[in-house]
Short mmCIF file of C-alpha atoms in Angstrom, two decimals:
data_model
loop_
_atom_site.label_atom_id
_atom_site.label_comp_id
_atom_site.label_asym_id
_atom_site.label_seq_id
_atom_site.Cartn_x
_atom_site.Cartn_y
_atom_site.Cartn_z
CA UNK A 683 93.26 -20.09 -0.81
CA UNK A 684 91.43 -21.67 2.08
CA UNK A 685 89.00 -24.52 1.48
CA UNK A 686 86.17 -22.24 2.58
CA UNK A 687 87.20 -19.46 0.18
CA UNK A 688 87.59 -22.01 -2.60
CA UNK A 689 84.15 -23.35 -1.76
CA UNK A 690 82.63 -19.90 -1.98
CA UNK A 691 84.38 -19.25 -5.31
CA UNK A 692 83.20 -22.58 -6.65
CA UNK A 693 79.68 -21.87 -5.44
CA UNK A 694 79.69 -18.56 -7.28
CA UNK A 695 81.21 -20.09 -10.39
CA UNK A 696 78.73 -22.95 -10.52
CA UNK A 697 75.86 -20.91 -9.23
CA UNK A 698 75.24 -23.47 -6.49
CA UNK A 699 72.41 -22.50 -4.16
CA UNK A 700 73.21 -21.44 -0.63
CA UNK A 701 71.20 -22.76 2.29
CA UNK A 702 68.21 -20.48 2.76
CA UNK A 703 68.19 -18.19 5.80
CA UNK A 704 65.48 -18.92 8.42
CA UNK A 705 63.33 -16.10 7.02
CA UNK A 706 63.75 -17.39 3.48
CA UNK A 707 62.91 -20.91 4.66
CA UNK A 708 59.75 -19.58 6.30
CA UNK A 709 58.72 -17.82 3.08
CA UNK A 710 59.43 -20.97 1.10
CA UNK A 711 57.23 -22.95 3.50
CA UNK A 712 54.49 -20.34 3.08
CA UNK A 713 54.74 -20.55 -0.71
CA UNK A 714 54.45 -24.34 -0.52
CA UNK A 715 51.46 -24.05 1.82
CA UNK A 716 49.83 -21.69 -0.64
CA UNK A 717 50.27 -24.30 -3.37
CA UNK A 718 48.66 -26.91 -1.18
CA UNK A 719 45.71 -24.58 -0.54
CA UNK A 720 45.40 -23.97 -4.28
CA UNK A 721 45.42 -27.73 -4.88
CA UNK A 722 42.75 -28.36 -2.26
CA UNK A 723 40.59 -25.53 -3.63
CA UNK A 724 40.90 -26.85 -7.17
CA UNK A 725 40.13 -30.40 -6.05
CA UNK A 726 36.70 -29.25 -4.92
CA UNK A 727 35.74 -28.56 -8.54
CA UNK A 728 33.92 -31.44 -10.17
CA UNK A 729 35.69 -32.24 -13.43
CA UNK A 730 34.03 -34.73 -15.78
CA UNK A 731 36.57 -36.76 -17.77
CA UNK A 732 35.62 -35.11 -21.03
CA UNK A 733 36.92 -31.76 -19.79
CA UNK A 734 40.34 -31.55 -21.35
CA UNK A 735 43.13 -29.17 -20.34
CA UNK A 736 43.34 -25.98 -22.32
CA UNK A 737 46.76 -27.23 -23.44
CA UNK A 738 47.30 -25.12 -26.53
CA UNK A 739 45.30 -22.19 -25.44
CA UNK A 740 43.32 -20.10 -27.90
CA UNK A 741 40.91 -17.40 -26.79
CA UNK B 242 59.49 26.40 -31.67
CA UNK B 243 60.70 25.45 -28.20
CA UNK B 244 58.23 23.57 -26.03
CA UNK B 245 58.05 24.93 -22.47
CA UNK B 246 58.00 22.69 -19.40
CA UNK B 247 54.33 23.45 -18.74
CA UNK B 248 53.13 23.07 -22.32
CA UNK B 249 49.73 21.32 -22.59
CA UNK B 250 51.24 18.99 -25.22
CA UNK B 251 52.52 16.78 -22.39
CA UNK B 252 48.93 15.83 -21.63
CA UNK B 253 47.61 15.84 -25.19
CA UNK B 254 46.13 12.80 -26.90
CA UNK B 255 47.71 11.07 -29.87
CA UNK B 256 45.33 12.73 -32.34
CA UNK B 257 46.04 16.15 -30.86
CA UNK B 258 49.80 15.66 -31.05
CA UNK B 259 49.63 14.25 -34.58
CA UNK B 260 47.50 17.21 -35.70
CA UNK B 261 49.93 19.69 -34.10
CA UNK B 262 52.84 18.05 -35.93
CA UNK B 263 51.02 18.31 -39.25
CA UNK B 264 50.20 21.95 -38.53
CA UNK B 265 53.94 22.44 -37.87
CA UNK B 266 53.31 23.86 -34.40
CA UNK B 267 56.60 22.15 -33.57
CA UNK B 268 58.86 19.66 -35.30
CA UNK B 269 59.08 16.02 -34.30
CA UNK B 270 62.66 16.63 -33.12
CA UNK B 271 61.48 19.44 -30.82
CA UNK B 272 58.65 17.32 -29.50
CA UNK B 273 60.91 14.33 -28.92
CA UNK B 274 63.52 16.44 -27.13
CA UNK B 275 60.82 17.91 -24.90
CA UNK B 276 59.47 14.46 -23.94
CA UNK B 277 62.99 13.05 -23.41
CA UNK B 278 63.85 16.01 -21.15
CA UNK B 279 60.67 15.48 -19.14
CA UNK B 280 61.11 11.72 -18.89
CA UNK B 281 64.71 12.09 -17.71
CA UNK B 282 63.89 14.95 -15.32
CA UNK B 283 60.71 13.61 -13.70
CA UNK B 284 60.99 9.86 -14.33
CA UNK B 285 63.31 9.21 -11.37
CA UNK B 286 60.84 11.04 -9.10
CA UNK B 287 58.40 8.17 -9.63
CA UNK B 288 61.06 5.48 -10.10
CA UNK B 289 59.52 4.93 -13.50
CA UNK B 290 62.48 5.40 -15.84
CA UNK B 291 64.47 2.27 -16.62
CA UNK B 292 66.42 3.60 -19.58
CA UNK B 293 66.36 6.80 -21.64
CA UNK B 294 66.68 6.21 -25.37
CA UNK B 295 67.22 9.88 -26.22
CA UNK B 296 69.86 9.35 -28.89
CA UNK B 297 67.82 6.75 -30.78
CA UNK B 298 64.65 8.81 -30.35
CA UNK B 299 66.21 11.97 -31.78
CA UNK B 300 67.51 9.94 -34.74
CA UNK B 301 64.04 8.54 -35.38
CA UNK B 302 62.40 11.95 -34.97
CA UNK B 303 64.68 13.42 -37.67
CA UNK B 304 63.53 10.63 -39.98
CA UNK B 305 59.89 11.46 -39.15
CA UNK B 306 60.46 15.16 -39.80
CA UNK B 307 61.87 14.20 -43.19
CA UNK B 308 58.77 12.12 -43.93
CA UNK B 309 56.42 14.90 -42.81
CA UNK B 310 58.27 17.39 -45.00
CA UNK B 311 57.63 15.12 -47.99
CA UNK B 312 54.03 14.63 -46.83
CA UNK B 313 54.59 10.89 -46.32
CA UNK B 314 51.80 9.89 -43.93
CA UNK B 315 52.48 6.61 -42.17
CA UNK B 316 49.86 6.38 -39.41
CA UNK B 317 48.11 8.44 -36.72
CA UNK B 318 51.03 7.55 -34.45
CA UNK B 319 53.58 9.14 -36.76
CA UNK B 320 55.91 11.38 -34.81
CA UNK B 321 54.19 10.72 -31.49
CA UNK B 322 56.64 9.72 -28.74
CA UNK B 323 55.97 6.73 -26.50
CA UNK B 324 57.75 4.61 -23.91
CA UNK B 325 57.73 0.87 -23.29
CA UNK B 326 57.77 -1.45 -20.30
CA UNK B 327 61.27 -2.81 -19.82
CA UNK B 328 60.06 -6.31 -20.55
CA UNK B 329 60.25 -5.53 -24.28
CA UNK B 330 63.58 -5.85 -26.06
CA UNK B 331 65.17 -2.94 -27.89
CA UNK B 332 68.22 -4.03 -29.88
CA UNK B 333 71.61 -3.23 -28.43
CA UNK B 334 70.29 -1.71 -25.19
CA UNK B 335 69.72 -3.28 -21.77
CA UNK B 336 66.40 -5.04 -21.23
CA UNK B 337 66.34 -5.73 -17.51
CA UNK B 338 62.88 -7.21 -16.95
CA UNK B 339 62.98 -5.07 -13.78
CA UNK B 340 65.28 -7.59 -12.13
CA UNK B 341 68.86 -7.31 -10.82
CA UNK B 342 70.04 -10.64 -12.29
CA UNK B 343 69.15 -9.31 -15.77
CA UNK B 344 70.50 -5.77 -15.31
CA UNK B 345 73.09 -6.24 -18.06
CA UNK B 346 70.95 -8.31 -20.43
CA UNK B 347 71.09 -7.11 -24.06
CA UNK B 348 69.16 -8.51 -27.02
CA UNK B 349 70.06 -8.02 -30.64
CA UNK B 350 66.55 -7.62 -32.04
CA UNK B 351 63.60 -5.41 -31.24
CA UNK B 352 60.38 -6.80 -29.80
CA UNK B 353 57.73 -7.25 -32.51
CA UNK B 354 55.54 -4.49 -31.05
CA UNK B 355 58.45 -2.03 -31.09
CA UNK B 356 59.16 -2.90 -34.74
CA UNK B 357 55.51 -2.38 -35.60
CA UNK B 358 55.40 0.99 -33.87
CA UNK B 359 58.63 2.07 -35.59
CA UNK B 360 57.02 1.26 -38.96
CA UNK B 361 54.03 3.38 -37.94
CA UNK B 362 56.42 6.29 -37.36
CA UNK B 363 56.18 6.25 -33.55
CA UNK B 364 59.20 7.46 -31.57
CA UNK B 365 60.41 5.34 -28.64
CA UNK B 366 61.87 7.64 -25.98
CA UNK B 367 62.64 5.17 -23.21
CA UNK B 368 62.06 2.01 -21.27
CA UNK B 369 59.90 2.05 -18.18
CA UNK B 370 60.28 0.29 -14.86
CA UNK B 371 58.28 -2.77 -13.89
CA UNK B 372 57.86 -5.21 -11.04
CA UNK B 373 60.76 -7.64 -11.31
CA UNK B 374 59.95 -10.51 -13.68
CA UNK B 375 56.39 -9.10 -13.79
CA UNK B 376 55.87 -10.46 -10.29
CA UNK B 377 55.48 -14.07 -11.37
CA UNK B 378 56.55 -15.51 -8.04
CA UNK B 379 54.12 -13.32 -6.10
CA UNK B 380 55.42 -10.23 -4.31
CA UNK B 381 54.62 -8.43 -1.14
CA UNK B 382 56.35 -5.11 -1.54
CA UNK B 383 56.11 -2.19 -3.96
CA UNK B 384 59.91 -2.23 -3.84
CA UNK B 385 60.02 -5.44 -5.87
CA UNK B 386 61.71 -3.68 -8.78
CA UNK B 387 65.20 -2.86 -9.95
CA UNK B 388 64.27 0.85 -10.00
CA UNK B 389 62.66 0.80 -6.56
CA UNK B 390 58.98 1.14 -5.69
CA UNK B 391 56.81 2.53 -8.47
CA UNK B 392 55.50 5.82 -7.05
CA UNK B 393 52.16 7.28 -8.01
CA UNK B 394 52.10 10.78 -9.58
CA UNK B 395 48.80 11.46 -7.77
CA UNK B 396 50.45 10.85 -4.42
CA UNK B 397 54.05 9.80 -4.18
CA UNK B 398 53.45 7.93 -0.94
CA UNK B 399 51.24 5.54 -2.93
CA UNK B 400 52.15 2.71 -5.29
CA UNK B 401 51.70 3.18 -9.03
CA UNK B 402 50.49 -0.42 -9.38
CA UNK B 403 52.04 -3.43 -10.98
CA UNK B 404 53.52 -4.94 -12.81
CA UNK B 405 53.49 -2.20 -15.49
CA UNK B 406 54.34 0.33 -12.75
CA UNK B 407 56.46 2.68 -14.84
CA UNK B 408 53.99 2.68 -17.73
CA UNK B 409 51.16 3.81 -15.45
CA UNK B 410 53.22 6.52 -13.74
CA UNK B 411 54.82 7.84 -16.95
CA UNK B 412 51.51 8.33 -18.76
CA UNK B 413 49.86 9.85 -15.67
CA UNK B 414 52.71 12.34 -15.17
CA UNK B 415 52.80 13.36 -18.83
CA UNK B 416 56.23 11.84 -19.40
CA UNK B 417 54.98 10.00 -22.49
CA UNK B 418 51.73 10.35 -24.45
CA UNK B 419 51.23 6.62 -24.17
CA UNK B 420 53.13 3.54 -23.07
CA UNK B 421 53.18 -0.18 -23.69
CA UNK B 422 52.44 -2.45 -20.78
CA UNK B 423 51.82 -6.14 -20.41
CA UNK B 424 49.32 -8.21 -18.47
CA UNK B 425 49.37 -11.78 -17.27
CA UNK B 426 46.71 -11.19 -14.64
CA UNK B 427 46.06 -7.53 -13.82
CA UNK B 428 49.32 -5.85 -14.80
CA UNK B 429 47.76 -3.36 -17.26
CA UNK B 430 44.46 -2.87 -15.45
CA UNK B 431 45.92 -2.28 -11.99
CA UNK B 432 48.45 0.49 -12.77
CA UNK B 433 45.95 2.06 -15.18
CA UNK B 434 43.31 2.18 -12.44
CA UNK B 435 45.70 3.48 -9.78
CA UNK B 436 47.20 6.18 -12.06
CA UNK B 437 44.08 7.49 -13.88
CA UNK B 438 45.16 5.99 -17.18
CA UNK B 439 43.00 4.38 -19.87
CA UNK B 440 44.42 0.90 -20.40
CA UNK B 441 43.51 -1.85 -22.83
CA UNK B 442 44.28 -5.52 -22.28
CA UNK B 443 43.90 -7.15 -25.70
CA UNK B 444 42.55 -10.61 -26.40
CA UNK B 445 45.19 -13.30 -25.91
CA UNK B 446 47.00 -13.84 -29.20
CA UNK B 447 45.99 -10.55 -30.84
CA UNK B 448 49.33 -8.80 -30.16
CA UNK B 449 52.64 -10.56 -30.77
CA UNK B 450 54.82 -11.20 -27.75
CA UNK B 451 57.96 -11.94 -29.75
CA UNK B 452 60.84 -10.20 -27.99
CA UNK B 453 58.90 -9.85 -24.74
CA UNK B 454 59.82 -11.57 -21.49
CA UNK B 455 57.84 -14.77 -21.06
CA UNK B 456 56.22 -15.22 -17.68
CA UNK B 457 53.24 -17.35 -18.62
CA UNK B 458 53.14 -18.60 -22.19
CA UNK B 459 49.41 -19.21 -21.99
CA UNK B 460 48.44 -15.91 -20.33
CA UNK B 461 50.83 -13.09 -21.31
CA UNK B 462 49.41 -10.19 -23.34
CA UNK B 463 50.87 -6.83 -24.42
CA UNK B 464 48.69 -3.74 -24.58
CA UNK B 465 48.53 0.06 -24.62
CA UNK B 466 48.19 2.43 -21.66
CA UNK B 467 46.98 5.81 -22.87
CA UNK B 468 45.12 9.05 -22.21
CA UNK B 469 41.86 7.93 -23.81
CA UNK B 470 39.94 5.02 -25.29
CA UNK B 471 40.54 6.49 -28.74
CA UNK B 472 44.30 6.44 -28.18
CA UNK B 473 44.08 2.80 -27.07
CA UNK B 474 42.31 1.97 -30.34
CA UNK B 475 44.93 3.78 -32.42
CA UNK B 476 47.84 2.04 -30.69
CA UNK B 477 46.18 -1.36 -30.75
CA UNK B 478 45.61 -1.05 -34.49
CA UNK B 479 49.34 -0.49 -34.95
CA UNK B 480 50.60 -3.29 -32.69
CA UNK B 481 48.04 -6.06 -33.36
CA UNK B 482 48.40 -8.63 -36.08
CA UNK B 483 49.65 -12.04 -37.10
CA UNK B 484 53.23 -12.96 -36.23
CA UNK B 485 54.84 -16.31 -36.97
CA UNK B 486 57.42 -15.55 -34.26
CA UNK B 487 54.74 -15.82 -31.57
CA UNK B 488 53.34 -19.37 -31.43
CA UNK B 489 50.19 -18.04 -29.73
CA UNK B 490 49.47 -15.48 -32.44
CA UNK B 491 45.81 -15.66 -33.36
CA UNK B 492 46.56 -14.56 -36.91
CA UNK B 493 44.12 -11.67 -36.70
CA UNK B 494 44.50 -7.97 -37.37
CA UNK B 495 42.67 -5.23 -35.54
CA UNK B 496 41.02 -2.33 -37.32
CA UNK B 497 39.90 0.44 -35.01
CA UNK B 498 36.33 0.88 -36.22
CA UNK B 499 34.05 1.50 -33.24
CA UNK B 500 31.53 3.21 -35.54
CA UNK B 501 30.54 -0.20 -36.91
CA UNK B 502 29.65 -1.62 -33.50
CA UNK B 503 25.92 -2.11 -32.94
CA UNK B 504 24.05 0.85 -31.38
CA UNK B 505 23.85 0.91 -27.59
CA UNK B 506 20.10 0.30 -27.77
CA UNK B 507 20.88 -3.20 -29.09
CA UNK B 508 23.50 -4.00 -26.48
CA UNK B 509 23.46 -5.46 -23.01
CA UNK B 510 25.72 -4.57 -20.08
CA UNK B 511 26.09 -7.19 -17.36
CA UNK B 512 26.87 -6.06 -13.82
CA UNK B 513 26.39 -7.20 -10.25
CA UNK B 514 25.04 -4.85 -7.54
CA UNK B 515 27.35 -6.48 -4.98
CA UNK B 516 30.41 -5.22 -6.87
CA UNK B 517 29.25 -1.64 -6.36
CA UNK B 518 27.52 -1.85 -2.99
CA UNK B 519 29.46 -4.38 -0.94
CA UNK B 520 33.04 -4.92 -2.08
CA UNK B 521 34.46 -1.40 -2.72
CA UNK B 522 36.24 0.59 -0.08
CA UNK B 523 33.77 3.13 1.34
CA UNK B 524 35.74 6.12 -0.02
CA UNK B 525 35.60 4.73 -3.56
CA UNK B 526 31.88 4.04 -3.57
CA UNK B 527 30.57 7.48 -4.66
CA UNK B 528 32.82 7.61 -7.75
CA UNK B 529 32.00 4.03 -8.67
CA UNK B 530 28.25 4.49 -8.18
CA UNK B 531 28.39 7.61 -10.35
CA UNK B 532 30.15 5.64 -13.09
CA UNK B 533 27.55 2.88 -12.95
CA UNK B 534 24.85 5.51 -13.33
CA UNK B 535 26.65 7.05 -16.32
CA UNK B 536 26.75 3.64 -18.02
CA UNK B 537 23.04 3.20 -17.34
CA UNK B 538 22.46 6.44 -19.26
CA UNK B 539 24.17 5.18 -22.44
CA UNK B 540 21.03 3.50 -23.65
CA UNK B 541 22.16 -0.12 -23.41
CA UNK B 542 20.08 -2.61 -21.46
CA UNK B 543 21.64 -3.23 -18.05
CA UNK B 544 21.13 -6.68 -16.51
CA UNK B 545 22.51 -8.50 -13.51
CA UNK B 546 25.28 -11.02 -14.11
CA UNK B 547 27.44 -13.20 -11.91
CA UNK B 548 30.51 -15.34 -12.42
CA UNK B 549 30.11 -19.02 -11.59
CA UNK B 550 31.68 -20.23 -8.37
CA UNK B 551 35.07 -21.37 -9.65
CA UNK B 552 38.48 -20.97 -7.94
CA UNK B 553 39.84 -18.30 -10.28
CA UNK B 554 42.68 -17.16 -8.02
CA UNK B 555 43.84 -20.70 -7.24
CA UNK B 556 43.84 -21.62 -10.94
CA UNK B 557 45.61 -18.41 -11.97
CA UNK B 558 48.14 -18.83 -9.18
CA UNK B 559 48.88 -22.41 -10.20
CA UNK B 560 49.20 -21.66 -13.93
CA UNK B 561 51.39 -18.57 -13.50
CA UNK B 562 53.52 -20.16 -10.82
CA UNK B 563 54.12 -23.36 -12.78
CA UNK B 564 54.78 -21.63 -16.10
CA UNK B 565 56.75 -18.75 -14.54
CA UNK B 566 59.04 -21.05 -12.59
CA UNK B 567 59.58 -23.16 -15.71
CA UNK B 568 60.41 -20.04 -17.71
CA UNK B 569 62.94 -18.96 -15.07
CA UNK B 570 64.21 -22.42 -14.16
CA UNK B 571 67.82 -21.58 -15.07
CA UNK B 572 67.69 -18.44 -12.92
CA UNK B 573 66.24 -20.37 -10.00
CA UNK B 574 68.57 -23.38 -10.17
CA UNK B 575 71.66 -21.17 -10.59
CA UNK B 576 70.89 -19.39 -7.33
CA UNK B 577 70.82 -16.04 -9.14
CA UNK B 578 67.15 -15.80 -8.20
CA UNK B 579 68.33 -14.80 -4.72
CA UNK B 580 69.39 -11.45 -6.18
CA UNK B 581 65.77 -10.41 -6.68
CA UNK B 582 64.51 -7.61 -4.41
CA UNK B 583 61.40 -9.27 -2.98
CA UNK B 584 61.92 -12.26 -0.67
CA UNK B 585 58.37 -13.53 -1.24
CA UNK B 586 58.94 -13.55 -4.97
CA UNK B 587 62.18 -15.52 -4.55
CA UNK B 588 60.37 -18.11 -2.44
CA UNK B 589 57.41 -18.25 -4.82
CA UNK B 590 59.61 -18.88 -7.85
CA UNK B 591 61.53 -21.64 -6.05
CA UNK B 592 58.35 -23.30 -4.85
CA UNK B 593 56.83 -23.07 -8.32
CA UNK B 594 59.32 -25.65 -9.58
CA UNK B 595 57.72 -28.17 -7.23
CA UNK B 596 54.15 -27.89 -8.56
CA UNK B 597 53.08 -31.38 -9.64
CA UNK B 598 51.99 -31.89 -13.25
CA UNK B 599 48.64 -33.10 -11.92
CA UNK B 600 48.01 -29.70 -10.30
CA UNK B 601 48.93 -27.80 -13.44
CA UNK B 602 46.72 -30.02 -15.58
CA UNK B 603 43.82 -29.70 -13.16
CA UNK B 604 44.21 -25.93 -13.33
CA UNK B 605 44.21 -26.07 -17.13
CA UNK B 606 41.11 -28.30 -17.11
CA UNK B 607 39.28 -25.87 -14.83
CA UNK B 608 40.40 -23.17 -17.23
CA UNK B 609 38.34 -24.90 -19.91
CA UNK B 610 35.32 -24.54 -17.58
CA UNK B 611 36.09 -20.84 -17.13
CA UNK B 612 36.14 -20.37 -20.90
CA UNK B 613 32.86 -22.22 -21.20
CA UNK B 614 31.30 -20.10 -18.44
CA UNK B 615 32.22 -16.88 -20.26
CA UNK B 616 30.88 -18.27 -23.54
CA UNK B 617 27.55 -18.76 -21.78
CA UNK B 618 27.59 -15.29 -20.21
CA UNK B 619 28.33 -13.63 -23.54
CA UNK B 620 25.36 -15.29 -25.21
CA UNK B 621 23.10 -12.79 -23.45
CA UNK B 622 25.51 -10.01 -22.48
CA UNK B 623 27.85 -7.87 -24.64
CA UNK B 624 30.08 -6.45 -21.95
CA UNK B 625 30.62 -7.01 -18.25
CA UNK B 626 31.06 -3.89 -16.14
CA UNK B 627 32.77 -3.88 -12.73
CA UNK B 628 35.10 -1.72 -10.65
CA UNK B 629 38.66 -2.12 -11.96
CA UNK B 630 39.91 -2.24 -8.37
CA UNK B 631 37.91 -1.88 -5.18
CA UNK B 632 39.74 1.26 -4.10
CA UNK B 633 42.63 3.63 -4.73
CA UNK B 634 46.33 2.80 -4.73
CA UNK B 635 47.79 1.31 -1.54
CA UNK B 636 50.63 2.97 0.35
CA UNK B 637 53.99 2.17 -1.25
CA UNK B 638 55.64 1.59 2.12
CA UNK B 639 53.11 -0.95 3.36
CA UNK B 640 52.74 -4.65 2.48
CA UNK B 641 50.63 -5.01 -0.66
CA UNK B 642 48.74 -7.97 0.73
CA UNK B 643 47.41 -6.06 3.77
CA UNK B 644 43.60 -6.37 4.07
CA UNK B 645 41.57 -3.40 2.77
CA UNK B 646 38.25 -2.15 4.19
CA UNK B 647 34.99 -3.03 2.42
CA UNK B 648 31.70 -1.18 2.27
CA UNK B 649 30.01 -4.31 3.56
CA UNK B 650 31.98 -6.76 5.69
CA UNK B 651 29.67 -9.58 4.58
CA UNK B 652 28.95 -9.18 0.86
CA UNK B 653 25.54 -10.49 -0.15
CA UNK B 654 26.65 -12.06 -3.41
CA UNK B 655 29.75 -13.24 -5.26
CA UNK B 656 29.13 -10.75 -8.06
CA UNK B 657 31.91 -10.36 -10.59
CA UNK B 658 34.66 -10.54 -7.97
CA UNK B 659 37.61 -12.35 -9.49
CA UNK B 660 36.88 -10.87 -12.90
CA UNK B 661 40.55 -9.97 -13.46
CA UNK B 662 41.95 -13.51 -12.97
CA UNK B 663 38.86 -15.11 -14.56
CA UNK B 664 38.95 -12.99 -17.73
CA UNK B 665 42.71 -13.42 -17.99
CA UNK B 666 42.31 -17.19 -17.78
CA UNK B 667 39.83 -16.99 -20.65
CA UNK B 668 42.06 -14.64 -22.66
CA UNK B 669 39.37 -11.94 -22.81
CA UNK B 670 39.97 -8.27 -23.63
CA UNK B 671 39.34 -5.55 -21.05
CA UNK B 672 39.31 -1.78 -20.96
CA UNK B 673 40.11 0.26 -17.85
CA UNK B 674 38.37 3.64 -17.70
CA UNK B 675 39.14 6.30 -15.07
CA UNK B 676 35.89 7.23 -13.31
CA UNK B 677 36.69 9.61 -10.46
CA UNK B 678 38.63 9.93 -7.24
CA UNK B 679 38.55 8.62 -3.69
CA UNK B 680 40.39 10.81 -1.20
CA UNK B 681 42.47 12.22 -4.04
CA UNK B 682 43.35 8.85 -5.53
CA UNK B 683 42.09 7.69 -8.95
CA UNK B 684 39.35 5.09 -9.19
CA UNK B 685 38.38 3.23 -12.36
CA UNK B 686 35.96 0.75 -13.87
CA UNK B 687 36.70 -2.17 -16.17
CA UNK B 688 34.74 -3.46 -19.12
CA UNK B 689 35.26 -7.02 -20.37
CA UNK B 690 34.02 -8.43 -23.64
CA UNK B 691 34.14 -11.62 -25.68
CA UNK B 692 37.35 -12.61 -27.51
CA UNK B 693 38.30 -10.00 -30.15
CA UNK B 694 35.55 -7.70 -28.88
CA UNK B 695 37.97 -4.75 -28.56
CA UNK B 696 35.89 -2.46 -30.80
CA UNK B 697 32.85 -3.04 -28.59
CA UNK B 698 34.87 -2.11 -25.49
CA UNK B 699 36.27 0.96 -27.20
CA UNK B 700 32.82 2.04 -28.40
CA UNK B 701 31.64 2.06 -24.79
CA UNK B 702 34.86 3.76 -23.68
CA UNK B 703 34.63 6.49 -26.31
CA UNK B 704 31.06 7.30 -25.39
CA UNK B 705 31.77 7.29 -21.66
CA UNK B 706 34.73 9.61 -22.20
CA UNK B 707 32.69 12.06 -24.27
CA UNK B 708 30.32 12.34 -21.30
CA UNK B 709 32.97 12.54 -18.55
CA UNK B 710 36.38 14.15 -18.20
CA UNK B 711 37.98 11.99 -15.53
CA UNK B 712 40.54 10.69 -18.04
CA UNK B 713 41.58 14.30 -18.73
CA UNK B 714 42.42 15.09 -15.10
CA UNK B 715 46.11 15.67 -14.36
CA UNK B 716 48.01 15.27 -11.12
CA UNK B 717 49.76 18.26 -9.55
CA UNK B 718 53.41 17.36 -10.03
#
């Protein structure tokens, strides 16, 4: 078995992640940008310190 | 008696089917066989069948026939077939969550809602397709499902909605009298609206999620998708209730008793003119305006209402992304996530693992403000009324995030836009009511009430559906 074939088998066996394709990398960058936009949008909300997270949420 | 392929029973309500069984118009076995045949024959046409459970259904139907013979009445659902979103476990059979990496997944217990319905005498005929992992990573294509794009029985070039895609299509096409769906943010309301189905999103914690896929522990809800508001009430009564296996269980039962809700003359409907005049697609406006007028005629006071300016979508996105990626961390880190169908979803789930705790906590703090805002609104208003979606179903072959036309390019007010994410953040119940058609595609309104206000919603739904017949319309298959 070649080193490359062994590597592929090991990757499958361990479930190691392959390098993303350029398209996948672009989508990942877009997802990260979306998170940044969400953060910036949420940071515009004034939150007094007594507003606690709805940690254990009940309706 | 054999049931023919064009028998009206395929579009009958639960009460009608239950009455026919009691009158011995057909046996439960005959009825079950007829629905299994139809589900297996037409389900693939809409990519809505995940798994037929014919053998188990026939077995159950024989048991029901035995009970009916001995006059053992279990519930209004007794003997009535149904199907369930493939996010709910059924012991010994695959539960795929609509996703290739879980195609062979088998659980050894039934989901709590399936157990409850079995006790009520309901007959599960199959599992229905869904958007993979309920779309937690965000998805761009209707094809984001193990069964392929959910196709709409009203027009097969259109999407059936998501993430309860199969549930919407199956009920619309008469493949099941009702179905179970689930909603984290829009997944019952959207396919119900697109498929002309009456759907109920229960209050968070009212229905046990034990045995259901977890996407967002703080937002997931399971609910019925039916032919009428009455059917939603009957199913909800059977599936709601305390469950120690669901940590979020509110410990409450639900008794379908809309007759005890205050008269309409004592109630207040909140709405915003902008939702009806500015935001809808032009083709959907006549049906929506007609629905608004019908609600005005009910006798309730109608007042203007508006949601406060809070970032509902950003908060929902952050909560679902953070919780969803945590729930699927093993899938993501193993690389198996790359086997999902939708590339945007794969990227979204991976990126979700990177959300800082500070962002998640900020989202959850804003969520407290959202809850508070609704508490204030519901001091003066009993229900909020808005279009369920701003138009009909999008084309299945086109990107789902493509911009849609609006009646007014520059809306004059915020209105109740964002009601779906906002009400989901606050755990509020909602009812989707079909209200007409736009260029042949179903259009619907949504009603939202305070926590555990399901009977109020259903009271409005029942009355609206006695005055209109949109929910009774069937697609040409």
